[in-house]
XYZ file of C-alpha atoms in Angstrom:
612
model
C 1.616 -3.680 -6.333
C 4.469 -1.507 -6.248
C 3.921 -0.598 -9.944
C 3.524 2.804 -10.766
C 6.387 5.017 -7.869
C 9.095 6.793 -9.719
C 11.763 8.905 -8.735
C 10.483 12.018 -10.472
C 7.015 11.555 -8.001
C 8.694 10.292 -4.770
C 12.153 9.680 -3.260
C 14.149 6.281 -2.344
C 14.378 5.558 1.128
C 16.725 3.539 3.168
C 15.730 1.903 6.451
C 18.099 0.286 9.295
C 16.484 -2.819 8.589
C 18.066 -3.658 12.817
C 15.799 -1.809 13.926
C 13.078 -4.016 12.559
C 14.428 -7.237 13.797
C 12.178 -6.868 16.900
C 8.936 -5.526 15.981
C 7.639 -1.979 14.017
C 7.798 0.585 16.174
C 6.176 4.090 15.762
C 8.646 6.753 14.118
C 9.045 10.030 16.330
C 10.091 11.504 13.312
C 6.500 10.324 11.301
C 4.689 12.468 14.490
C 3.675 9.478 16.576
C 4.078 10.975 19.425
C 5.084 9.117 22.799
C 1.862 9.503 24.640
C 2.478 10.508 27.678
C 0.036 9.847 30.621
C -1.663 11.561 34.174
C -0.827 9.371 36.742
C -4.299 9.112 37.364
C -4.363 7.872 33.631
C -1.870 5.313 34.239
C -3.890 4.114 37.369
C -7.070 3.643 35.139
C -5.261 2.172 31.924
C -4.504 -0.416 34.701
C -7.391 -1.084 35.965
C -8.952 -1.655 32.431
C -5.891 -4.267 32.231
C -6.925 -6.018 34.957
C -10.894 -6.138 33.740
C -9.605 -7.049 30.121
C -7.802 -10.326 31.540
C -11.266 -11.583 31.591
C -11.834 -11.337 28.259
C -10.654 -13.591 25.184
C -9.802 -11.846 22.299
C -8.868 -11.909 19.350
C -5.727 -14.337 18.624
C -6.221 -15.046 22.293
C -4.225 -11.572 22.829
C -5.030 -9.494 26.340
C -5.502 -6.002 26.369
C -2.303 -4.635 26.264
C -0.566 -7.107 23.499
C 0.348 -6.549 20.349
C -1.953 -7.490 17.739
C -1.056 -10.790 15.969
C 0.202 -11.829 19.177
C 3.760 -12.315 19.629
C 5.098 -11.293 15.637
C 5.784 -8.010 14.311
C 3.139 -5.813 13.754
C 2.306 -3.351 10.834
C 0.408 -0.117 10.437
C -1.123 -0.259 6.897
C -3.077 3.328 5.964
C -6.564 2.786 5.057
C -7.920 5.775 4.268
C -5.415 9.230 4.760
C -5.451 12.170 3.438
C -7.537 13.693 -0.033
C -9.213 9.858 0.781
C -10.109 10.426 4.756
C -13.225 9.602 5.715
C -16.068 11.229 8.097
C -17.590 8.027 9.108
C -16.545 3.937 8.348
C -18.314 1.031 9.390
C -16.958 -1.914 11.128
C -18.764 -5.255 11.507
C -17.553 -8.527 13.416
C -19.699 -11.165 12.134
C -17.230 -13.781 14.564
C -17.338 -12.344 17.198
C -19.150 -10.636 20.845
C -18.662 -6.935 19.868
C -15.432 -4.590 20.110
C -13.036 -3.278 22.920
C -12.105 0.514 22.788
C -8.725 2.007 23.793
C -5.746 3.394 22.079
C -2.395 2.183 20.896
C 0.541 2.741 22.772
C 4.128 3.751 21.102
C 4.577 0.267 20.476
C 1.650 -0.572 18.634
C 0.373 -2.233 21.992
C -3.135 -2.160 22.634
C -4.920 -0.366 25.211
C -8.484 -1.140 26.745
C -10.580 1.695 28.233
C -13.610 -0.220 27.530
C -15.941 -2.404 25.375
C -19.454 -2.909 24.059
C -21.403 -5.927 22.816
C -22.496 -4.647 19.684
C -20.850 -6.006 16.718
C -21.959 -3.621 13.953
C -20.574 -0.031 14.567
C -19.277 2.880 13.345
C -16.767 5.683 14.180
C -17.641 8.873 13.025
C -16.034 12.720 13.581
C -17.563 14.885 16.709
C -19.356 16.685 14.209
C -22.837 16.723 12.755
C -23.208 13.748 10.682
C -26.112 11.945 9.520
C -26.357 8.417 8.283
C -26.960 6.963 4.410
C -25.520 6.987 1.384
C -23.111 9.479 -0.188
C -20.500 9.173 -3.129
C -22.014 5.210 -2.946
C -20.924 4.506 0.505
C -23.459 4.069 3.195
C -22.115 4.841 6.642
C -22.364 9.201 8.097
C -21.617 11.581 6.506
C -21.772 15.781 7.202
C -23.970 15.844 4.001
C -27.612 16.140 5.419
C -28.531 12.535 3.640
C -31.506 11.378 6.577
C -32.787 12.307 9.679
C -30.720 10.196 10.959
C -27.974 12.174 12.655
C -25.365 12.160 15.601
C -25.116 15.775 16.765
C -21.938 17.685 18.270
C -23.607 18.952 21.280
C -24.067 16.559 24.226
C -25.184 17.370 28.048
C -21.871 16.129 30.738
C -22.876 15.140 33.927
C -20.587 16.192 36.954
C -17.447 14.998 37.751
C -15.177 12.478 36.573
C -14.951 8.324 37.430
C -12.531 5.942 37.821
C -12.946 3.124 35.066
C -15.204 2.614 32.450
C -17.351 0.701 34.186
C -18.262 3.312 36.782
C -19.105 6.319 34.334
C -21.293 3.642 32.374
C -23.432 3.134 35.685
C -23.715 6.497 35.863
C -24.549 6.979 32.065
C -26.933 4.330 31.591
C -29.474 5.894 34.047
C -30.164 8.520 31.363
C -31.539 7.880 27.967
C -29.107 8.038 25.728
C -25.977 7.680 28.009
C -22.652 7.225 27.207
C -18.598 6.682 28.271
C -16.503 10.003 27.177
C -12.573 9.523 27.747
C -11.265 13.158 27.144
C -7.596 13.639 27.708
C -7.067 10.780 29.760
C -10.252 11.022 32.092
C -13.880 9.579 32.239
C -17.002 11.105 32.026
C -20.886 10.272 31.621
C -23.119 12.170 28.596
C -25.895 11.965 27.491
C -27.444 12.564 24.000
C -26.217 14.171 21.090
C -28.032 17.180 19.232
C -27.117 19.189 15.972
C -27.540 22.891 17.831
C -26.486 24.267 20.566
C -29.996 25.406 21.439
C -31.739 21.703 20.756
C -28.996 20.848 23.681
C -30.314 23.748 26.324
C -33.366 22.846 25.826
C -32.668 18.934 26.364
C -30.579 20.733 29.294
C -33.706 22.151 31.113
C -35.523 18.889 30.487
C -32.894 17.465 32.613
C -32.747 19.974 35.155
C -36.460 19.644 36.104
C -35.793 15.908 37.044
C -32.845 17.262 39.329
C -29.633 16.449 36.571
C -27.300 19.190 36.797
C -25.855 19.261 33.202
C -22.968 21.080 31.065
C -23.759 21.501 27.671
C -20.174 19.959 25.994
C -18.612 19.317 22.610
C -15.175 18.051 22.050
C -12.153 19.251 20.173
C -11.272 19.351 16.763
C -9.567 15.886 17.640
C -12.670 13.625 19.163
C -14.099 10.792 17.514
C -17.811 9.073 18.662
C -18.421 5.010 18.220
C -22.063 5.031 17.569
C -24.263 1.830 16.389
C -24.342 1.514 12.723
C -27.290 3.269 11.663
C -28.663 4.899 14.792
C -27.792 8.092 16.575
C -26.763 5.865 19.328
C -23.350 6.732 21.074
C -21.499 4.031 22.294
C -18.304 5.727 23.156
C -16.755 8.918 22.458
C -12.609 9.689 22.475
C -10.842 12.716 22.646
C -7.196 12.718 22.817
C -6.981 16.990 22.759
C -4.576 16.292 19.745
C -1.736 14.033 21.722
C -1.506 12.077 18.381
C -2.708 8.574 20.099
C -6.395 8.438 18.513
C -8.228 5.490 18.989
C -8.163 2.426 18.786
C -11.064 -0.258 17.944
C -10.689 -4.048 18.212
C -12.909 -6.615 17.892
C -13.909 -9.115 20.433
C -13.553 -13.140 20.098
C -15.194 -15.368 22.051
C -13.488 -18.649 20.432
C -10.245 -18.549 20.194
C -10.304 -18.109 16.578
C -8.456 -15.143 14.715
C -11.193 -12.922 14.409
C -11.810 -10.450 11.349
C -13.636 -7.884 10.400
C -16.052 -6.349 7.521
C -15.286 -2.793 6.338
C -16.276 -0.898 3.135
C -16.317 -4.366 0.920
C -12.971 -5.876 3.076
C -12.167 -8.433 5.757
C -9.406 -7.419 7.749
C -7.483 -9.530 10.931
C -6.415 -7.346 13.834
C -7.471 -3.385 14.779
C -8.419 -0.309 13.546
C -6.883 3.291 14.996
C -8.743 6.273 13.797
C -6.929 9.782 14.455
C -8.068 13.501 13.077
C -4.491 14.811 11.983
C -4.767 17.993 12.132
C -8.365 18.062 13.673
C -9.530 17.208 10.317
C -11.612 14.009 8.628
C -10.595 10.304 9.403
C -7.358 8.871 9.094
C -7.766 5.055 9.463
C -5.043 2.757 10.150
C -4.744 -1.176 10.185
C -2.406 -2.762 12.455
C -2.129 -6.231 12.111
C 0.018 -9.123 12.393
C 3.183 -8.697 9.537
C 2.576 -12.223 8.253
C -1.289 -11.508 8.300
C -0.263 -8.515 6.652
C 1.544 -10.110 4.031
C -0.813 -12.762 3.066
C -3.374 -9.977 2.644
C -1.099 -8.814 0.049
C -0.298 -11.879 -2.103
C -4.027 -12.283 -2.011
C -4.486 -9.098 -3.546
C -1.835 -8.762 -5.659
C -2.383 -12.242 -6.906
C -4.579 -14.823 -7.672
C -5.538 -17.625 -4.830
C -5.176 -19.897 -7.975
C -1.955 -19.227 -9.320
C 0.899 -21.939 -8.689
C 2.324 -22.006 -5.169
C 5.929 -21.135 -6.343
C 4.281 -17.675 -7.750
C 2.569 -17.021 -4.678
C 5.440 -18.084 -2.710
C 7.871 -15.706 -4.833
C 5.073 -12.856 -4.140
C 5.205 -12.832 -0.935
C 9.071 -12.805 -0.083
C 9.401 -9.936 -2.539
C 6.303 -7.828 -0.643
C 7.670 -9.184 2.756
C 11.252 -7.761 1.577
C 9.747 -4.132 -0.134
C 7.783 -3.127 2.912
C 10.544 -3.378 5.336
C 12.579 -1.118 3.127
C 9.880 1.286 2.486
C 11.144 3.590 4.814
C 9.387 6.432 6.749
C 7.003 7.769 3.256
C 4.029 8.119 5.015
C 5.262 9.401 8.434
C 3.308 12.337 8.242
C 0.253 10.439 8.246
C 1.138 8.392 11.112
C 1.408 4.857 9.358
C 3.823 2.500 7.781
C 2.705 1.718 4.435
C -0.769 2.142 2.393
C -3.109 -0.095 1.159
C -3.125 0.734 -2.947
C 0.238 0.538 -6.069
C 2.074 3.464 -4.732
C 3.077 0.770 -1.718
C 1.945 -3.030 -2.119
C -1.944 -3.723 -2.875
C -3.503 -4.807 0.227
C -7.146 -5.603 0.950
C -7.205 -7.318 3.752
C -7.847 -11.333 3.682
C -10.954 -10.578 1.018
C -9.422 -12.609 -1.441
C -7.048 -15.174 0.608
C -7.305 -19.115 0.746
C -5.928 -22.425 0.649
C -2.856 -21.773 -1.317
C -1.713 -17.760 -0.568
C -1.940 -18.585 3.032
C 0.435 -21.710 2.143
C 2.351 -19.539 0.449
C 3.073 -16.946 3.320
C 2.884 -19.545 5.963
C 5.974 -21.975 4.008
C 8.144 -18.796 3.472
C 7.148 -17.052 7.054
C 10.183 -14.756 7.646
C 11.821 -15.133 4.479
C 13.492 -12.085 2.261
C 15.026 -10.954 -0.832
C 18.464 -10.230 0.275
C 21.726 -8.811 -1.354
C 25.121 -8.531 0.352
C 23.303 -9.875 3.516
C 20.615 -6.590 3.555
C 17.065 -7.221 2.944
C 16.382 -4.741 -0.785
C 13.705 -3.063 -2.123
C 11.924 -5.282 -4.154
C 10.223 -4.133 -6.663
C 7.538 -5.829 -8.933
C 5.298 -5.294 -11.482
C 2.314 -6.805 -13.197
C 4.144 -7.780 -16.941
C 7.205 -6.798 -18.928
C 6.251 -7.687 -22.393
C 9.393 -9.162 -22.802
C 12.352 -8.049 -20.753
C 12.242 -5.580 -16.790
C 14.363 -3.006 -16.700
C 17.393 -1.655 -14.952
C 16.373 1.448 -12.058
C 18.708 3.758 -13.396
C 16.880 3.771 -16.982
C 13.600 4.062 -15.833
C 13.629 6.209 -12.144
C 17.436 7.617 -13.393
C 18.579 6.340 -10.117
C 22.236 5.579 -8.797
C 22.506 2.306 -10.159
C 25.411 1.464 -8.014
C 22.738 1.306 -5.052
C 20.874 -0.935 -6.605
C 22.579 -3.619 -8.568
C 19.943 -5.952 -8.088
C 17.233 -4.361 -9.862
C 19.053 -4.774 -13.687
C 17.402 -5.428 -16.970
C 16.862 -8.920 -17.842
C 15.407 -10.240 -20.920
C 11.864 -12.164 -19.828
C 11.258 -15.147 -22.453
C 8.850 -16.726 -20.106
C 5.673 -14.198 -20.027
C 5.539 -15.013 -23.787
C 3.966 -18.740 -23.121
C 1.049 -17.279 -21.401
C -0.059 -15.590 -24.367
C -1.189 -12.757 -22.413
C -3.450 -9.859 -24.174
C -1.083 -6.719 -22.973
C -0.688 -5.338 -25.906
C -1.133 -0.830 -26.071
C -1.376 1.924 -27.680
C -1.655 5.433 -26.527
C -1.578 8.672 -28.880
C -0.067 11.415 -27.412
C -0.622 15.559 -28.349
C 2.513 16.966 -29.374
C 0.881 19.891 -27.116
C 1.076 17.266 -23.812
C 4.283 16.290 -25.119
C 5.849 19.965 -24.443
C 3.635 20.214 -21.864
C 4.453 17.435 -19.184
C 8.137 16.750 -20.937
C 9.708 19.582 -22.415
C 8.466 22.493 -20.399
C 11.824 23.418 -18.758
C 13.257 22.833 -22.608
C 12.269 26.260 -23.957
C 10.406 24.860 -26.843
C 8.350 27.310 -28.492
C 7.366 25.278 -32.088
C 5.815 22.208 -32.102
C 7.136 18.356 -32.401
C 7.087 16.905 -35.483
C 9.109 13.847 -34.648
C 10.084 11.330 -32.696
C 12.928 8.570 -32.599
C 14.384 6.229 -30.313
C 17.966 6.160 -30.972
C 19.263 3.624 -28.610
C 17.736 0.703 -26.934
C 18.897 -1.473 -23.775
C 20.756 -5.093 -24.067
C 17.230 -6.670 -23.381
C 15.366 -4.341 -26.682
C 13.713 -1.834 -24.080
C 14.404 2.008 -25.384
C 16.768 3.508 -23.694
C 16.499 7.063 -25.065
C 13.960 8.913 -26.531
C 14.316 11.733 -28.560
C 11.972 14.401 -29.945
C 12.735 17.509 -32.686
C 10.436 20.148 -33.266
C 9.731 22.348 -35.734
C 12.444 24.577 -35.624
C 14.952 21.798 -35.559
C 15.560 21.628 -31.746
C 16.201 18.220 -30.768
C 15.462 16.964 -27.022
C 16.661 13.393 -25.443
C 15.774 11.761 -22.284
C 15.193 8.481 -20.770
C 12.930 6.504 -21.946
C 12.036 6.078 -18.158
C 11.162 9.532 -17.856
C 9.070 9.452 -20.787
C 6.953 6.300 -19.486
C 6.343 8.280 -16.182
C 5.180 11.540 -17.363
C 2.905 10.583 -20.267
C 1.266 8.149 -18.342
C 2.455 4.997 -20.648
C 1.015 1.573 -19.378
C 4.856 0.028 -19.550
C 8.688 0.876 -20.590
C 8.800 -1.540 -23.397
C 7.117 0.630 -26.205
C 7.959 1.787 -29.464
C 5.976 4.050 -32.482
C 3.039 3.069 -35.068
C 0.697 4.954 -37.240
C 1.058 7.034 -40.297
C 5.064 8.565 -40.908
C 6.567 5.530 -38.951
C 9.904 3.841 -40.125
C 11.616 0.599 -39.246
C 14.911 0.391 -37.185
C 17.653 -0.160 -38.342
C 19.451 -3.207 -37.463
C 23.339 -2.676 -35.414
C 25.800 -4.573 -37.522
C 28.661 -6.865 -35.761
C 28.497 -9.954 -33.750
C 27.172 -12.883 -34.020
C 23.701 -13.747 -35.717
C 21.174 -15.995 -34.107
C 18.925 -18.111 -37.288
C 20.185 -15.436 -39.540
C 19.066 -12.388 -37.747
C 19.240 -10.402 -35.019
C 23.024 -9.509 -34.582
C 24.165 -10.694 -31.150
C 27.582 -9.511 -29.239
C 26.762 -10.793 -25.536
C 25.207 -13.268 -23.649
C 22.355 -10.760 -22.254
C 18.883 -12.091 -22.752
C 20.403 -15.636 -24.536
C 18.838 -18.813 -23.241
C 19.296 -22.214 -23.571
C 16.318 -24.929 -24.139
C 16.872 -28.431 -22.993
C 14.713 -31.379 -24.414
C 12.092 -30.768 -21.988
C 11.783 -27.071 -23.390
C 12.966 -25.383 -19.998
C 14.804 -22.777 -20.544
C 18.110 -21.256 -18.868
C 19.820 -18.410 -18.936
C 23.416 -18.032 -19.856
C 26.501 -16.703 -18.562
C 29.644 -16.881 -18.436
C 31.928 -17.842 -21.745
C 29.742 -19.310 -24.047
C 30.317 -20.523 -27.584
C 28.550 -21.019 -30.912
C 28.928 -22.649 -33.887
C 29.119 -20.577 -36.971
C 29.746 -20.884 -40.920
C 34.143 -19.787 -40.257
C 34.249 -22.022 -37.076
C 32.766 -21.460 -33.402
C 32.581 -17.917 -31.646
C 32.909 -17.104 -28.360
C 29.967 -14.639 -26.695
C 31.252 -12.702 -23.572
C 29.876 -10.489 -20.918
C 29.898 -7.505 -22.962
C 28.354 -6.552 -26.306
C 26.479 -3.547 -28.002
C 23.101 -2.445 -27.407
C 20.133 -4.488 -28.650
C 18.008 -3.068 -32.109
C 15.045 -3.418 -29.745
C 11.553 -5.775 -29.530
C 11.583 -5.506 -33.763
C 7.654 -5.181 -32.877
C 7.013 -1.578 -33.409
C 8.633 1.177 -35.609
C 11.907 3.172 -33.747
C 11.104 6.984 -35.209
C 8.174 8.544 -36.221
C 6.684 11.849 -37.435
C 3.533 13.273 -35.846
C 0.424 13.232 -37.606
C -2.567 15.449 -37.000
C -0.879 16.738 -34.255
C -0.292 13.552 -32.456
C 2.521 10.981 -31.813
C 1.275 6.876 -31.365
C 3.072 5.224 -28.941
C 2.833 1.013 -28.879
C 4.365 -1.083 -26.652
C 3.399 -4.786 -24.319
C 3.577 -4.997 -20.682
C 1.957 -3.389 -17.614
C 4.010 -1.303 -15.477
C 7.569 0.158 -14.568
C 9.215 -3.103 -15.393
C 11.637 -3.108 -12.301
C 12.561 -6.101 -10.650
C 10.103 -9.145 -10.767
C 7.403 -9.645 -13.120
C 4.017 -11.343 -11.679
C 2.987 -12.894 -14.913
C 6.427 -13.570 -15.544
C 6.797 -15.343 -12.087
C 3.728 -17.594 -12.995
C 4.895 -18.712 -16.045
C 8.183 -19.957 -14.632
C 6.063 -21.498 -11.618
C 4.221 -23.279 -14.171
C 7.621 -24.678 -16.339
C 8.315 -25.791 -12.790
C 10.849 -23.163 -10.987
C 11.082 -22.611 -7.509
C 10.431 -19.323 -5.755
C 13.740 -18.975 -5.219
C 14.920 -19.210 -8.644
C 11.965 -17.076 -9.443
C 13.421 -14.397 -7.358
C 17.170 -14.943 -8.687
C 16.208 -14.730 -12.298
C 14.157 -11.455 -11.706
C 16.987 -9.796 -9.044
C 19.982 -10.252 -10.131
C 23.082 -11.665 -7.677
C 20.322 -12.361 -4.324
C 19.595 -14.816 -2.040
C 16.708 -15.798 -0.087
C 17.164 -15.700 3.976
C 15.778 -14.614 6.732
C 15.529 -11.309 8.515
């Protein structure tokens, strides 16, 4: 989920949201670079065309389509930069193998050329060598076996004209294989971990009457080799164009096909490109709506109510086509983990997420007619929060994302309940450091909170009697709390204070607006109000408006406290930044019987639900 991005760790981004009305498109400014083409290139891209008409595929796509066929396609980042990768395993358990090629500027596929097998791998041109390492079994440049797939290779003369012909060639030598190196064909054979095992394979060769070039590739090449052999099946080399390639797998039914890697089933290909000439950088592109209903599988349950899921996935449909160009530099759209939208693949989809993304296909969040950046979270304990509180953004940019008070996540009873003690040492360190403290903090207080009861500001003295405020927001991101909706326990902790004025609700609770106020009808649903509203009280009836003070906060947890031992406790319900909609929150209502859409409407304030 989108759960844990603030504005001190990344920027907001704003996306012509036109320019996705047709289908995503690579960014020149992310460094997907046009790839231009040899005409001799060209002539052989065709000729694979023609060969790959023969072929059924997957979604019953040919060679150059888009995957997904027909709809919008996605690049979702895999594995990218500290997490590249020196080797990942694919395996079609569906279907006849996989097709080899590259992706063109429009996320089109490719073919240069195929194999049968349907468990592979794609590994750098380097010495690797095949078992397990940091618990993943695939190659690795750790020595881990004997079971390795040099850098050296011997290159037969000449170049050929389609895959087909430098495989004839190839195959009359054991351990023969396709190259493609900067838009040309050639025929290898064998791989070996010195330059020295490869002359002497060279002279081998040379006896029999093979004239040979001892070859490697550039810091750019990739090798397909059969899982766990030194096998080559293909090697790729775009000399750094920024195209890498691309691996899809082959369906001989009709049916969308998928495919196995590290632990996940994915629909649609794979592109795997050395940025820099360094490790892996693997890239999904798939169908959008595939796309999506790998999300709402991962980011919730196949079980929950069909409303939920159905809420889910117009708010992740809506969030990644407003993400913007964050990971341009690694040549993708959006990742796979919370710092975009949770994504494994279909690993976790079924009967109802796939009825979920199938009865809202096309559907988004919108405000003033543009699509927004919806954001969601796992649970509020009680009430989101507005963007400018928590991320200090321009709240005039997004009025949508406002606090609301949450009374629904309460009937699930959910355990999401924290505590975290904090160093008055880490306090300085991650919050005040730019402050100029030099004595320690002995106190804490939060001296306002929000309409809802979040804290709005936090405040901290220290010994000297310097006192330092900021948003609460801030403090949530930079000491790692699980939520915004916290407060203070322990040893030295007092009780707020209660505001006085307005009017009191059973006694307590002083109440001067209409913010967070429900109504429950005989059939205990609940609904929020608005507008004028009135209540009776002991001098007459009162009327609540739009306005009112600020809230005394959750009355849970203590508002100031003094450190002990060195530390400050910090207590609070909920799971994440609390912007926009709340998961658990959206289940509960799906449960009392709300549609998506008034899911969505309840959680961003003043939207609609259309289409792109």
């Amino acid at each position: 989920m989108p759960a844990l991005i603030g504005a001190h760790k990344y920027n907001w981004y704003h996306y012509n949201i036109n320019a996705l009305k047709c289908q995503f498109r690579a960014n020149p400014q992310s460094g997907e670079m046009e790839h231009t083409m040899k005409r001799k290139f060209v002539q052989i891209a065709a000729l694979c065309l023609v060969t790959a008409l023969l072929l059924t595929v997957c979604g019953g796509t040919a060679s150059a389509a888009p995957a997904g066929s027909g709809e919008k396609t996605i690049r979702v980042g895999l594995h990218y930069g500290t997490g590249a990768i020196e080797g990942l395993n694919l395996l079609n358990k569906e279907g006849s193998g996989y097709r080899f090629g590259y992706y063109d500027a429009s996320n089109r596929f490719v073919e240069l050329g195929s194999t049968s097998q349907t468990a592979i791998s794609v590994v750098e041109t380097v010495n690797v060598y095949y078992g397990v390492y940091d618990n993943y079994q695939s190659y690795h440049t750790a020595a881990v076996s004997s079971i390795a797939v040099g850098e050296y290779h011997l290159e037969l003369p000449g170049t050929y004209a389609s895959f087909a012909e430098a495989q004839g060639v190839a195959s009359q030598y054991s351990g023969g294989f396709v190259a493609y190196i900067g838009g040309a064909y050639y025929a290898r054979v064998g791989s070996y971990t010195t330059k020295d095992g490869a002359v002497a394979a060279q002279a081998a060769l040379t006896a029999q009457g093979a004239l040979t070039q001892v070859r490697g590739t550039s810091a750019y090449g990739v090798s397909v080799v059969a899982t766990g052999t030194s096998t080559i099946l293909f090697q790729y080399d775009d000399l750094g164009q920024g195209t890498g390639l691309g691996v899809e797998p082959i369906q001989t039914g009709g049916k969308k096909c998928t495919t196995w890697s590290k632990g996940n089933l994915y629909h649609g290909g794979f592109r795997f490109e050395r940025i820099g000439g360094g490790k892996l950088t693997v890239v999904n592109i798939v169908g959008f709506e595939d796309y999506i209903e790998g999300v709402v599988a991962t980011e919730m349950s196949d079980s929950w109510p069909v409303e939920a899921l159905k809420a889910q996935a117009v708010a992740a449909r809506s969030y990644a086509l407003t993400l913007g160009t964050k990971h341009g530099t690694h040549h993708f759209d959006i990742c796979d983990d919370v710092d975009c939208q949770a994504y494994t693949g279909q690993t976790s989809a079924g009967v109802n997420t796939r009825a979920a993304v199938d009865q809202t296909a096309g559907q988004v969040a919108l405000y003033n007619g543009k699509v927004i950046s919806a954001f969601y979270y796992s649970s509020n304990g009680g009430a989101s929060q507005s963007v400018s509180v928590v991320w200090g953004s321009n709240q005039s940019l997004y009025p949508y994302l406002m606090e609301v008070a949450d009374p629904y996540e309460e009937t699930l009873n959910l355990k999401n309940t924290w505590e975290r003690t904090i160093t008055s040492e880490r306090i300085i360190s991650r919050l005040l450091s730019g402050n100029n403290v030099t004595a320690p903090i002995v106190s804490a207080e939060i001296p306002a909170y929000t309409q809802a009861g979040n804290p709005w500001m936090i405040s901290f003295t220290d010994s000297a009697g310097k006192s330092f405020s900021m948003r609460s927001g801030k403090v949530y991101g930079e000491l790692g709390l699980p939520s915004c909706r916290f407060g203070f326990a322990g040893s030295g902790a007092s009780q707020p204070t209660t505001p006085s004025g307005g009017v009191s609700i059973n006694g307590t609770t002083p109440v001067s607006g209409v913010s967070g106020l429900y109504a429950i009808d005989g059939n205990g649903k609940l609904t929020a109000l608005g507008g004028d509203v009135y209540v009776a009280t002991d001098s007459g009836t009162s009327m609540l408006g739009q306005g009112g003070g600020q809230s005394q906060g959750s009355g849970q947890w203590a508002s100031s406290a003094s450190v002990v031992n060195g530390s400050i406790t910090f207590v609070g319900r909920g799971w994440g930044h609390n912007i926009g909609l709340s998961q658990f929150g959206a289940k509960a209502m799906a449960q009392q019987g709300y549609t998506y859409q008034q899911i969505l409407q309840f959680y961003y304030t003043g939207i609609t639900v259309g289409y792109m």
